[in-house]
Amino acid sequence: MAARKRPARAFGVLLAGAMFGSTAYLLVLSITPLLSRRYLPDSAWIGLPNAALILGVAAGTPILTWLFARRGRPFSLGLGLSFAGLAAVGLALSAWWEAGFAVHFGASLLLGCGYAAYHLTRYTAALLVPASKSGRAIGLVVWVAVAGAFIAPVVFGWIERLVGPGEAEAFSLAYVCAAVFYGLGGILFLRSRSLRARPSLGARPLEARTEPADSATSLGRTFGLAIVSLVAAQASMMIVMTMAPLQMMGSGGSLAALGAMMGAHNLGMFALSPVVGMLCDRFGERPIIGLGGATLAAGGLLAAFGPGGGLALGIALYLVGLGWSLAFVAASALISEGPDSPAKVRRQGLADSLNWLGAGVACVVSGVLMTQLGFQAVAFAGVGMGAVSVVAALGAGHPSPERHSRAADQGGE
């Protein structure tokens, strides 16, 4: 009986650590554009700090995947979140002392490097279950981030009552809260015996496997579709979401209203992700990717043409988050296909690096569009990137047969 409980305990620890990391990041991502505006008033480069966060994820991902084979996944993930917590403390001090844009940018980049650990937890989850349930496992890891939708408004409301909106103390306190959540997630991963006990997560070199030519070709097509879908969906979301806080605050919104809007977006991103995972396992990933792209486009159109006010923008941000969830979970399940091997770990690292590199560029583009053409142009750009996911899914071939190739290896671990 105890042996049966170990996998469930390990998965529970993974979910808890992912929840802490994602909640911290929502706090950081919501407050960073507002602090950036203090350093870069009326600048087309106001999206640079958020871009630094995302580019940091792209830079940190290959480092953490390199550590997987040498120190194991639990240690690597814990180290990443702990490092993000230290960087959040640096951002808090930078905001308190108004250290300037260069320090703000550099600390954001370092935080992103550590935050890469959160996104790699979804691939770790797929190693704890049979391959036929990998979509559900990934969906559950994405789902726990919904906690941030409830925690962020509470935190922002408390900060606003304590020190008021838009003050250096408010920004600093938000980063301190993020540092606490990152630290909790890092400690949980570093100290968890149940995670360290799982053979699939340990620091053991994986045996190289020779794959048949037709299997390698199929995996190559699958990986190509996953890359396009990941990058397009992430870029669509980041383009709209990065400037949405500025759009709301510029229309007279409060910090508490900002937290509610970002909470709605967070709900869209994460609340239905377990259902998305089950749909992937049942119907395949490609149609879910197409549905995700269409939902992203719908959210962008509502943001562009919807009536003014926080409610319409909140609904638009919810749809953008839901579209991202559909495409992101499905593409991640595609990347988890095939047997465990060093090549697969490298593919996962490459996929996330390219994904977040594209998202970082999207943040910069978002700022330029916002300054030069306004928020409507930002929303149209999000629509265009969502359409790319639809086109990629429609142009893909038939599903690959590798989906269940790990079931025998992991079902009885």
XYZ file of C-alpha atoms in Angstrom:
413
model
C 0.000 0.000 0.000
C 2.836 2.407 0.868
C 4.482 1.692 -2.477
C 1.262 2.653 -4.233
C 1.071 5.934 -2.351
C 4.579 7.050 -3.306
C 3.784 8.075 -6.902
C 0.710 10.014 -5.741
C 2.731 11.742 -3.017
C 5.456 12.689 -5.482
C 2.890 14.064 -7.904
C 1.257 16.067 -5.097
C 4.600 17.641 -4.182
C 5.168 18.518 -7.835
C 1.755 20.187 -8.002
C 2.372 22.196 -4.826
C 5.757 23.444 -6.014
C 4.301 24.416 -9.372
C 1.491 26.317 -7.633
C 3.943 28.391 -5.581
C 6.079 29.194 -8.623
C 3.199 30.195 -10.873
C 1.549 32.376 -8.210
C 4.800 34.248 -7.665
C 5.191 34.852 -11.375
C 1.679 36.263 -11.745
C 2.500 38.836 -9.077
C 5.735 39.757 -10.851
C 4.200 39.887 -14.320
C 1.337 42.115 -13.158
C 3.465 44.703 -11.385
C 6.494 44.879 -13.692
C 4.892 46.992 -16.477
C 3.701 49.538 -13.896
C 7.154 49.887 -12.376
C 8.668 50.054 -15.852
C 6.493 53.053 -16.640
C 8.221 54.962 -13.843
C 11.581 54.368 -15.489
C 10.459 54.689 -19.107
C 7.583 57.186 -19.330
C 6.025 57.355 -22.785
C 8.684 55.026 -24.148
C 8.219 52.476 -26.909
C 10.480 50.158 -24.916
C 8.210 49.842 -21.918
C 7.806 46.117 -22.632
C 11.537 45.460 -22.173
C 11.432 44.373 -18.502
C 8.723 41.796 -19.221
C 10.786 40.741 -22.212
C 13.737 40.299 -19.856
C 11.650 37.983 -17.684
C 10.717 35.856 -20.677
C 14.186 35.863 -22.233
C 15.514 34.780 -18.858
C 13.298 31.702 -19.093
C 14.744 30.983 -22.535
C 18.287 31.272 -21.141
C 17.628 29.299 -17.952
C 15.879 26.350 -19.601
C 18.961 24.709 -21.220
C 20.927 25.196 -17.989
C 18.305 23.392 -15.935
C 17.867 20.581 -18.472
C 21.660 20.137 -18.441
C 21.464 19.741 -14.664
C 18.711 17.126 -14.910
C 21.095 14.311 -15.854
C 23.717 15.394 -13.324
C 21.767 16.280 -10.188
C 18.267 15.015 -10.917
C 15.075 16.923 -11.606
C 14.011 17.650 -7.982
C 17.303 19.379 -7.167
C 17.362 21.286 -10.459
C 13.775 22.492 -10.132
C 14.295 23.515 -6.505
C 17.476 25.363 -7.369
C 15.710 27.255 -10.146
C 12.806 28.454 -8.001
C 15.141 29.389 -5.138
C 17.235 31.463 -7.539
C 14.068 33.185 -8.788
C 13.232 34.040 -5.170
C 16.600 35.699 -4.663
C 16.121 37.684 -7.883
C 12.684 38.801 -6.652
C 14.344 40.128 -3.487
C 16.705 42.069 -5.760
C 13.719 43.531 -7.624
C 12.125 44.524 -4.314
C 15.261 46.389 -3.272
C 15.535 47.963 -6.709
C 11.949 49.240 -6.464
C 12.441 50.512 -2.903
C 15.634 52.403 -3.719
C 14.489 53.347 -7.241
C 17.787 51.965 -8.495
C 16.991 52.651 -12.131
C 16.054 50.807 -15.286
C 19.340 48.921 -15.788
C 19.127 47.226 -12.377
C 15.421 46.520 -12.897
C 16.115 44.947 -16.290
C 19.027 42.813 -15.044
C 17.153 41.497 -12.002
C 14.167 40.642 -14.218
C 16.432 38.666 -16.522
C 17.865 36.700 -13.589
C 14.412 36.008 -12.192
C 13.353 34.561 -15.524
C 16.339 32.205 -15.518
C 15.153 30.689 -12.260
C 11.485 30.721 -13.199
C 12.271 28.370 -16.088
C 12.034 25.622 -13.453
C 8.278 26.093 -13.190
C 7.694 25.445 -16.871
C 9.826 22.305 -16.814
C 7.610 20.792 -14.122
C 5.052 19.849 -16.769
C 7.526 17.552 -18.526
C 8.469 16.120 -15.141
C 4.801 15.339 -14.485
C 4.630 13.331 -17.706
C 7.401 11.082 -16.352
C 5.343 10.146 -13.291
C 2.398 8.639 -15.189
C 1.809 6.178 -18.046
C 2.122 7.783 -21.473
C -1.604 7.363 -22.149
C -2.269 9.828 -19.297
C 0.460 12.359 -20.052
C -2.030 14.964 -21.295
C -3.966 14.818 -18.033
C -0.775 15.015 -15.972
C 0.435 18.085 -17.855
C -3.018 19.638 -17.586
C -3.034 19.182 -13.807
C 0.359 20.867 -13.422
C -0.875 23.789 -15.485
C -4.155 23.839 -13.542
C -2.661 24.424 -10.073
C -1.555 27.868 -11.234
C -5.225 28.886 -10.956
C -4.469 29.558 -7.298
C -2.835 32.797 -8.421
C -6.201 34.015 -9.727
C -7.439 34.140 -6.136
C -4.209 35.038 -4.368
C -3.135 37.942 -6.620
C -6.215 40.154 -6.017
C -5.928 39.550 -2.257
C -2.233 40.448 -2.229
C -2.694 43.544 -4.383
C -5.707 44.677 -2.358
C -3.734 44.315 0.886
C -0.785 46.254 -0.562
C -3.059 49.027 -1.835
C -4.716 49.429 1.575
C -1.345 49.422 3.299
C 0.685 51.866 1.197
C -1.526 52.997 -1.692
C -1.205 52.307 -5.450
C 1.700 53.313 -7.619
C 4.189 53.934 -4.821
C 7.678 52.471 -4.610
C 6.676 50.699 -1.398
C 3.766 48.988 -3.183
C 6.000 47.652 -5.934
C 8.590 46.519 -3.426
C 6.031 44.651 -1.294
C 4.651 42.875 -4.364
C 8.128 41.553 -5.207
C 8.693 40.505 -1.579
C 5.488 38.458 -1.692
C 6.651 36.862 -4.939
C 10.010 36.019 -3.328
C 8.216 34.226 -0.490
C 6.225 32.057 -2.902
C 9.308 31.257 -4.968
C 11.204 30.320 -1.822
C 8.434 27.994 -0.646
C 8.411 26.205 -3.996
C 12.190 25.883 -4.071
C 12.389 24.464 -0.542
C 9.607 21.993 -1.315
C 11.440 20.576 -4.319
C 14.822 20.500 -2.603
C 13.538 18.763 0.527
C 11.024 16.317 -0.940
C 11.961 12.679 -0.309
C 9.096 11.393 -2.430
C 10.382 13.195 -5.520
C 13.976 12.111 -4.956
C 12.796 8.505 -4.592
C 11.338 8.372 -8.106
C 13.809 6.611 -10.435
C 12.548 8.484 -13.517
C 13.531 11.825 -11.931
C 16.966 10.871 -10.676
C 20.434 11.892 -11.827
C 21.065 8.825 -13.929
C 22.211 8.955 -17.564
C 19.526 7.775 -19.905
C 20.443 5.081 -22.377
C 20.655 6.275 -25.939
C 18.098 4.522 -28.111
C 18.170 4.076 -31.843
C 14.833 4.953 -33.334
C 13.554 3.576 -36.668
C 13.754 6.014 -39.538
C 9.976 6.294 -39.920
C 9.570 6.884 -36.182
C 12.239 9.590 -36.219
C 10.528 11.281 -39.167
C 7.171 11.182 -37.396
C 8.694 12.623 -34.228
C 10.328 15.356 -36.296
C 6.975 16.413 -37.779
C 5.356 16.288 -34.365
C 8.095 18.400 -32.850
C 7.825 20.951 -35.653
C 4.096 21.354 -35.099
C 4.625 21.644 -31.350
C 7.262 24.364 -31.772
C 5.100 26.468 -34.097
C 2.072 26.067 -31.832
C 3.962 26.882 -28.646
C 5.638 29.978 -30.048
C 2.527 31.336 -31.773
C 0.207 30.794 -28.792
C 2.663 32.209 -26.290
C 3.380 35.238 -28.471
C -0.342 35.879 -28.978
C -0.958 35.858 -25.256
C 2.098 37.898 -24.296
C 1.429 40.608 -26.881
C -2.015 41.302 -25.448
C -1.363 40.594 -21.766
C 1.805 42.699 -21.473
C 0.011 45.936 -22.329
C -3.367 45.126 -20.757
C -2.328 46.414 -17.289
C -1.296 49.742 -18.810
C -4.546 49.935 -20.766
C -6.600 49.361 -17.628
C -4.631 51.698 -15.362
C -4.638 54.343 -18.084
C -8.440 54.169 -18.087
C -8.594 54.964 -14.381
C -8.529 51.437 -12.967
C -7.292 50.625 -9.476
C -4.610 48.205 -8.372
C -7.314 45.910 -6.981
C -9.136 46.012 -10.355
C -5.851 45.137 -12.049
C -5.509 42.127 -9.785
C -9.064 41.048 -10.646
C -8.421 41.398 -14.388
C -5.196 39.424 -14.201
C -7.009 36.907 -12.013
C -9.617 36.407 -14.748
C -6.816 35.921 -17.235
C -5.203 33.431 -14.889
C -8.481 31.524 -14.600
C -8.655 31.270 -18.370
C -5.096 30.009 -18.544
C -5.345 27.370 -15.849
C -8.854 26.550 -14.563
C -9.821 24.162 -17.375
C -6.390 22.744 -18.128
C -7.178 19.288 -16.627
C -10.134 19.087 -19.010
C -7.858 20.186 -21.852
C -5.453 17.374 -20.942
C -8.244 14.808 -20.992
C -9.416 16.099 -24.376
C -5.874 15.705 -25.702
C -5.714 12.108 -24.468
C -9.133 11.387 -25.953
C -9.126 13.210 -29.304
C -5.470 13.967 -29.984
C -3.509 17.173 -29.683
C -3.872 18.675 -33.158
C -7.577 19.620 -33.038
C -7.082 21.072 -29.552
C -4.242 23.243 -30.852
C -6.513 24.554 -33.612
C -9.275 25.299 -31.118
C -6.771 27.125 -28.935
C -5.633 29.332 -31.803
C -9.231 30.227 -32.659
C -9.963 31.143 -29.028
C -6.865 33.338 -28.867
C -8.050 35.167 -31.978
C -11.519 35.641 -30.466
C -10.046 37.135 -27.304
C -7.903 39.516 -29.323
C -10.886 40.674 -31.360
C -12.910 41.360 -28.208
C -10.026 43.353 -26.765
C -9.843 45.381 -29.980
C -13.554 46.043 -30.589
C -15.228 45.428 -27.236
C -16.775 48.261 -25.220
C -14.430 50.169 -22.982
C -14.075 49.345 -19.328
C -12.518 46.723 -17.124
C -15.248 44.082 -17.616
C -14.836 43.770 -21.386
C -11.066 43.691 -21.088
C -11.316 41.104 -18.330
C -13.457 38.831 -20.538
C -11.045 39.314 -23.432
C -8.103 38.422 -21.204
C -9.995 35.335 -20.008
C -10.464 34.143 -23.599
C -6.808 34.829 -24.399
C -5.827 32.757 -21.370
C -8.162 29.908 -22.336
C -6.828 29.831 -25.889
C -3.292 29.694 -24.543
C -4.236 26.805 -22.246
C -5.663 24.769 -25.109
C -2.648 25.266 -27.366
C -0.001 25.084 -24.623
C -1.176 21.858 -22.979
C -1.695 20.138 -26.328
C 1.694 21.180 -27.694
C 3.414 20.139 -24.459
C 1.806 16.709 -24.706
C 3.155 16.422 -28.252
C 6.661 17.231 -27.036
C 6.337 14.513 -24.375
C 5.780 11.831 -27.010
C 8.349 9.114 -27.594
C 10.692 7.140 -25.330
C 12.877 8.771 -22.712
C 16.298 9.577 -24.074
C 18.897 12.353 -23.956
C 17.575 13.512 -27.321
C 14.084 13.895 -25.881
C 15.348 15.985 -22.959
C 17.228 18.193 -25.429
C 14.079 18.573 -27.535
C 12.131 19.672 -24.491
C 14.787 22.205 -23.574
C 14.974 23.512 -27.137
C 11.190 23.791 -27.373
C 10.931 25.880 -24.230
C 13.915 28.036 -25.136
C 12.471 28.891 -28.539
C 9.036 29.374 -27.042
C 10.190 31.921 -24.492
C 12.594 33.592 -26.885
C 9.633 34.275 -29.159
C 7.573 35.467 -26.197
C 10.317 37.892 -25.194
C 10.344 39.376 -28.682
C 6.552 39.618 -28.475
C 6.826 41.715 -25.296
C 9.090 44.222 -27.044
C 6.824 44.339 -30.112
C 3.838 44.851 -27.817
C 5.416 47.924 -26.266
C 6.282 49.424 -29.643
C 2.751 48.851 -30.958
C 1.182 50.290 -27.818
C 3.210 53.489 -28.012
C 3.009 54.028 -31.752
C -0.458 52.742 -32.664
C -2.390 52.101 -29.463
C -3.878 49.088 -27.722
C -6.091 48.132 -30.652
C -3.002 47.414 -32.756
C -1.670 45.275 -29.901
C -4.895 43.269 -29.921
C -4.772 42.780 -33.697
C -1.245 41.412 -33.418
C -2.529 38.877 -30.883
C -5.257 37.860 -33.331
C -2.676 37.257 -36.039
C -0.498 35.016 -33.898
C -3.534 33.015 -32.785
C -4.378 32.432 -36.443
C -0.901 30.952 -36.955
C -1.741 28.146 -34.502
C -4.947 27.413 -36.398
C -3.101 27.209 -39.715
C -0.397 24.972 -38.199
C -2.977 22.540 -36.807
C -4.920 22.414 -40.081
C -1.744 21.774 -42.051
C -0.499 18.949 -39.812
C -0.585 15.337 -40.824
C -2.106 12.403 -38.988
C -1.291 11.808 -35.327
C 1.933 9.946 -34.657
C 1.826 6.450 -33.103
C 4.430 7.178 -30.428
C 1.940 8.523 -27.924
C 1.753 5.314 -25.914
C 5.315 4.092 -26.304
C 6.240 4.890 -22.685
C 3.284 3.180 -21.072
C 5.050 -0.123 -20.508
C 8.131 1.583 -19.080
C 6.354 3.892 -16.629
C 3.055 2.276 -15.821
C 4.584 0.060 -13.175
C 7.375 2.276 -11.916
